Amino acid sequence: MKKLLVAILSIGAVITGIANAELDNPGGVGGLKSLRGDTPIEETRPSDTMKKYPREQVIDSNYVYQPPLIPHNIRNYEVSLNANKCLSCHSWKNAKQMGATKISVTHFMNREDAVLADVSPRRYFCLQCHAPQANAKPLVENEFESVDSLR
């Protein structure tokens, strides 16, 4: 009986706390800003302008093993279970003819480092690691310094 009374009182305290929080913060925004800005969840904010993707501009890597950035526009590229537009140029078969960089041999290895005849399923979805380079301001403050700048 004592445990039941404690549980009921605890639930009451939680409910009271939630009710007080809603009264103190109508609308639920709480003064926090997200990538949506201060637009409430219930509203749709205008979309950002499209970023410009500079052609043939290669941005150097900032750290070891960083996946290379994509130096071209990938708008309307399909990368799905059934198709991968990236491989039409970057596969070992087509890269030379297309003048594109071949995908790394590491993309043909499974988790046990066994070499496969085709691209590993865990490396098939290119956009999980590779992102297009764009002239865009950072979304959040970043004080990253490359190793070379620390000398």
PDB file of C-alpha atoms in Angstrom:
ATOM      1  CA  MET A   1       0.000   0.000   0.000  1.00  0.00           C
ATOM      2  CA  LYS A   2       2.837   2.337   0.905  1.00  0.00           C
ATOM      3  CA  LYS A   3       4.537   1.683  -2.473  1.00  0.00           C
ATOM      4  CA  LEU A   4       1.280   2.389  -4.305  1.00  0.00           C
ATOM      5  CA  LEU A   5       0.855   5.710  -2.475  1.00  0.00           C
ATOM      6  CA  VAL A   6       4.458   6.723  -3.313  1.00  0.00           C
ATOM      7  CA  ALA A   7       3.903   5.808  -6.987  1.00  0.00           C
ATOM      8  CA  ILE A   8       0.680   7.845  -7.176  1.00  0.00           C
ATOM      9  CA  LEU A   9       2.353  10.861  -5.561  1.00  0.00           C
ATOM     10  CA  SER A  10       5.323  10.558  -7.963  1.00  0.00           C
ATOM     11  CA  ILE A  11       3.030  10.450 -10.983  1.00  0.00           C
ATOM     12  CA  GLY A  12       1.148  13.474  -9.658  1.00  0.00           C
ATOM     13  CA  ALA A  13       4.411  15.405  -9.261  1.00  0.00           C
ATOM     14  CA  VAL A  14       5.463  14.566 -12.819  1.00  0.00           C
ATOM     15  CA  ILE A  15       2.093  15.635 -14.238  1.00  0.00           C
ATOM     16  CA  THR A  16       2.177  18.871 -12.221  1.00  0.00           C
ATOM     17  CA  GLY A  17       5.720  19.562 -13.483  1.00  0.00           C
ATOM     18  CA  ILE A  18       4.625  19.034 -17.098  1.00  0.00           C
ATOM     19  CA  ALA A  19       1.593  21.290 -16.626  1.00  0.00           C
ATOM     20  CA  ASN A  20       3.750  24.027 -15.060  1.00  0.00           C
ATOM     21  CA  ALA A  21       6.293  23.744 -17.892  1.00  0.00           C
ATOM     22  CA  GLU A  22       3.520  24.189 -20.459  1.00  0.00           C
ATOM     23  CA  LEU A  23       2.210  27.272 -18.634  1.00  0.00           C
ATOM     24  CA  ASP A  24       5.702  28.766 -18.410  1.00  0.00           C
ATOM     25  CA  ASN A  25       6.397  28.007 -22.067  1.00  0.00           C
ATOM     26  CA  PRO A  26       3.285  28.327 -24.240  1.00  0.00           C
ATOM     27  CA  GLY A  27       4.019  27.129 -27.761  1.00  0.00           C
ATOM     28  CA  GLY A  28       6.799  24.828 -26.589  1.00  0.00           C
ATOM     29  CA  VAL A  29       9.680  26.676 -28.322  1.00  0.00           C
ATOM     30  CA  GLY A  30      11.458  27.468 -25.072  1.00  0.00           C
ATOM     31  CA  GLY A  31      13.667  30.128 -26.590  1.00  0.00           C
ATOM     32  CA  LEU A  32      15.813  27.478 -28.260  1.00  0.00           C
ATOM     33  CA  LYS A  33      16.938  27.906 -31.835  1.00  0.00           C
ATOM     34  CA  SER A  34      17.431  24.984 -34.144  1.00  0.00           C
ATOM     35  CA  LEU A  35      18.338  24.748 -37.816  1.00  0.00           C
ATOM     36  CA  ARG A  36      14.681  25.719 -38.416  1.00  0.00           C
ATOM     37  CA  GLY A  37      15.385  29.061 -36.708  1.00  0.00           C
ATOM     38  CA  ASP A  38      12.637  30.112 -34.327  1.00  0.00           C
ATOM     39  CA  THR A  39       9.833  28.879 -36.582  1.00  0.00           C
ATOM     40  CA  PRO A  40       7.404  26.812 -34.484  1.00  0.00           C
ATOM     41  CA  ILE A  41       7.021  23.148 -35.440  1.00  0.00           C
ATOM     42  CA  GLU A  42       3.419  23.707 -36.520  1.00  0.00           C
ATOM     43  CA  GLU A  43       4.490  26.204 -39.204  1.00  0.00           C
ATOM     44  CA  THR A  44       6.373  25.687 -42.437  1.00  0.00           C
ATOM     45  CA  ARG A  45       9.261  28.051 -42.939  1.00  0.00           C
ATOM     46  CA  PRO A  46      10.460  29.168 -46.375  1.00  0.00           C
ATOM     47  CA  SER A  47      13.214  26.979 -47.781  1.00  0.00           C
ATOM     48  CA  ASP A  48      16.808  28.165 -47.949  1.00  0.00           C
ATOM     49  CA  THR A  49      18.208  29.236 -51.286  1.00  0.00           C
ATOM     50  CA  MET A  50      19.976  26.514 -53.248  1.00  0.00           C
ATOM     51  CA  LYS A  51      23.709  26.321 -52.585  1.00  0.00           C
ATOM     52  CA  LYS A  52      26.138  26.858 -55.446  1.00  0.00           C
ATOM     53  CA  TYR A  53      28.341  23.894 -56.263  1.00  0.00           C
ATOM     54  CA  PRO A  54      31.541  25.131 -57.897  1.00  0.00           C
ATOM     55  CA  ARG A  55      32.542  22.915 -60.819  1.00  0.00           C
ATOM     56  CA  GLU A  56      35.959  21.314 -60.939  1.00  0.00           C
ATOM     57  CA  GLN A  57      37.120  22.959 -57.711  1.00  0.00           C
ATOM     58  CA  VAL A  58      38.820  20.444 -55.444  1.00  0.00           C
ATOM     59  CA  ILE A  59      38.843  21.269 -51.744  1.00  0.00           C
ATOM     60  CA  ASP A  60      41.674  19.582 -49.840  1.00  0.00           C
ATOM     61  CA  SER A  61      40.961  17.111 -47.051  1.00  0.00           C
ATOM     62  CA  ASN A  62      41.180  18.413 -43.496  1.00  0.00           C
ATOM     63  CA  TYR A  63      42.093  15.137 -41.815  1.00  0.00           C
ATOM     64  CA  VAL A  64      43.416  11.666 -42.558  1.00  0.00           C
ATOM     65  CA  TYR A  65      40.854   9.218 -44.007  1.00  0.00           C
ATOM     66  CA  GLN A  66      38.358  11.998 -44.725  1.00  0.00           C
ATOM     67  CA  PRO A  67      36.064  10.893 -47.553  1.00  0.00           C
ATOM     68  CA  PRO A  68      36.712  13.142 -50.570  1.00  0.00           C
ATOM     69  CA  LEU A  69      34.151  15.829 -51.267  1.00  0.00           C
ATOM     70  CA  ILE A  70      32.167  15.630 -54.498  1.00  0.00           C
ATOM     71  CA  PRO A  71      33.437  18.380 -56.878  1.00  0.00           C
ATOM     72  CA  HIS A  72      30.293  18.507 -59.046  1.00  0.00           C
ATOM     73  CA  ASN A  73      26.541  18.936 -58.782  1.00  0.00           C
ATOM     74  CA  ILE A  74      24.651  15.731 -57.924  1.00  0.00           C
ATOM     75  CA  ARG A  75      21.120  17.073 -58.323  1.00  0.00           C
ATOM     76  CA  ASN A  76      18.769  14.314 -59.574  1.00  0.00           C
ATOM     77  CA  TYR A  77      21.363  11.571 -58.995  1.00  0.00           C
ATOM     78  CA  GLU A  78      19.650   8.381 -57.918  1.00  0.00           C
ATOM     79  CA  VAL A  79      21.408   6.343 -55.277  1.00  0.00           C
ATOM     80  CA  SER A  80      18.973   3.660 -54.173  1.00  0.00           C
ATOM     81  CA  LEU A  81      18.811  -0.078 -53.648  1.00  0.00           C
ATOM     82  CA  ASN A  82      18.291  -0.599 -57.385  1.00  0.00           C
ATOM     83  CA  ALA A  83      20.492   2.109 -58.926  1.00  0.00           C
ATOM     84  CA  ASN A  84      23.660   4.077 -58.190  1.00  0.00           C
ATOM     85  CA  LYS A  85      24.338   6.942 -60.602  1.00  0.00           C
ATOM     86  CA  CYS A  86      27.797   7.501 -59.071  1.00  0.00           C
ATOM     87  CA  LEU A  87      28.995   4.126 -60.343  1.00  0.00           C
ATOM     88  CA  SER A  88      28.152   5.044 -63.939  1.00  0.00           C
ATOM     89  CA  CYS A  89      31.289   7.234 -63.908  1.00  0.00           C
ATOM     90  CA  HIS A  90      33.360   6.169 -60.886  1.00  0.00           C
ATOM     91  CA  SER A  91      33.287   2.368 -61.268  1.00  0.00           C
ATOM     92  CA  TRP A  92      36.570   0.726 -62.247  1.00  0.00           C
ATOM     93  CA  LYS A  93      34.997  -0.210 -65.570  1.00  0.00           C
ATOM     94  CA  ASN A  94      33.933   3.343 -66.555  1.00  0.00           C
ATOM     95  CA  ALA A  95      36.299   5.717 -64.708  1.00  0.00           C
ATOM     96  CA  LYS A  96      39.012   5.992 -67.358  1.00  0.00           C
ATOM     97  CA  GLN A  97      36.541   6.507 -70.205  1.00  0.00           C
ATOM     98  CA  MET A  98      34.575   9.120 -68.194  1.00  0.00           C
ATOM     99  CA  GLY A  99      37.682  10.916 -66.861  1.00  0.00           C
ATOM    100  CA  ALA A 100      36.516  10.321 -63.286  1.00  0.00           C
ATOM    101  CA  THR A 101      38.314   9.129 -60.175  1.00  0.00           C
ATOM    102  CA  LYS A 102      37.994   5.385 -59.561  1.00  0.00           C
ATOM    103  CA  ILE A 103      36.373   4.332 -56.334  1.00  0.00           C
ATOM    104  CA  SER A 104      38.877   3.081 -53.773  1.00  0.00           C
ATOM    105  CA  VAL A 105      39.728  -0.612 -53.463  1.00  0.00           C
ATOM    106  CA  THR A 106      38.521  -0.344 -49.850  1.00  0.00           C
ATOM    107  CA  HIS A 107      34.986  -0.081 -51.253  1.00  0.00           C
ATOM    108  CA  PHE A 108      35.294  -3.703 -52.433  1.00  0.00           C
ATOM    109  CA  MET A 109      36.063  -5.137 -48.966  1.00  0.00           C
ATOM    110  CA  ASN A 110      33.607  -6.489 -46.444  1.00  0.00           C
ATOM    111  CA  ARG A 111      33.903  -6.179 -42.661  1.00  0.00           C
ATOM    112  CA  GLU A 112      36.292  -9.138 -42.495  1.00  0.00           C
ATOM    113  CA  ASP A 113      38.575  -7.492 -45.125  1.00  0.00           C
ATOM    114  CA  ALA A 114      37.675 -10.121 -47.718  1.00  0.00           C
ATOM    115  CA  VAL A 115      37.838  -8.696 -51.246  1.00  0.00           C
ATOM    116  CA  LEU A 116      34.528  -8.844 -53.112  1.00  0.00           C
ATOM    117  CA  ALA A 117      33.903  -8.894 -56.878  1.00  0.00           C
ATOM    118  CA  ASP A 118      31.587  -5.874 -56.644  1.00  0.00           C
ATOM    119  CA  VAL A 119      31.147  -2.843 -54.386  1.00  0.00           C
ATOM    120  CA  SER A 120      30.512  -3.846 -50.786  1.00  0.00           C
ATOM    121  CA  PRO A 121      26.908  -3.287 -49.669  1.00  0.00           C
ATOM    122  CA  ARG A 122      28.183  -1.191 -46.763  1.00  0.00           C
ATOM    123  CA  ARG A 123      29.971   1.141 -49.223  1.00  0.00           C
ATOM    124  CA  TYR A 124      27.259   1.234 -51.912  1.00  0.00           C
ATOM    125  CA  PHE A 125      25.388   4.336 -50.678  1.00  0.00           C
ATOM    126  CA  CYS A 126      28.023   6.951 -51.538  1.00  0.00           C
ATOM    127  CA  LEU A 127      26.214   9.939 -50.016  1.00  0.00           C
ATOM    128  CA  GLN A 128      26.483   8.500 -46.504  1.00  0.00           C
ATOM    129  CA  CYS A 129      30.148   9.547 -46.471  1.00  0.00           C
ATOM    130  CA  HIS A 130      30.743  11.770 -49.500  1.00  0.00           C
ATOM    131  CA  ALA A 131      29.111  15.197 -49.633  1.00  0.00           C
ATOM    132  CA  PRO A 132      29.072  17.795 -52.401  1.00  0.00           C
ATOM    133  CA  GLN A 133      31.347  20.757 -51.744  1.00  0.00           C
ATOM    134  CA  ALA A 134      29.436  23.995 -51.678  1.00  0.00           C
ATOM    135  CA  ASN A 135      30.089  27.652 -51.013  1.00  0.00           C
ATOM    136  CA  ALA A 136      27.945  27.694 -47.888  1.00  0.00           C
ATOM    137  CA  LYS A 137      28.391  29.203 -44.467  1.00  0.00           C
ATOM    138  CA  PRO A 138      28.681  26.701 -41.596  1.00  0.00           C
ATOM    139  CA  LEU A 139      25.420  25.771 -39.876  1.00  0.00           C
ATOM    140  CA  VAL A 140      27.074  25.826 -36.460  1.00  0.00           C
ATOM    141  CA  GLU A 141      30.198  27.510 -35.124  1.00  0.00           C
ATOM    142  CA  ASN A 142      33.306  25.448 -35.773  1.00  0.00           C
ATOM    143  CA  GLU A 143      36.806  26.045 -34.437  1.00  0.00           C
ATOM    144  CA  PHE A 144      38.403  23.041 -36.144  1.00  0.00           C
ATOM    145  CA  GLU A 145      42.104  23.438 -36.931  1.00  0.00           C
ATOM    146  CA  SER A 146      43.901  21.076 -39.271  1.00  0.00           C
ATOM    147  CA  VAL A 147      46.986  19.308 -37.977  1.00  0.00           C
ATOM    148  CA  ASP A 148      49.241  21.369 -40.263  1.00  0.00           C
ATOM    149  CA  SER A 149      48.034  24.633 -38.688  1.00  0.00           C
ATOM    150  CA  LEU A 150      49.080  23.436 -35.203  1.00  0.00           C
ATOM    151  CA  ARG A 151      52.799  23.353 -36.046  1.00  0.00           C
TER     152      ARG A 151
END
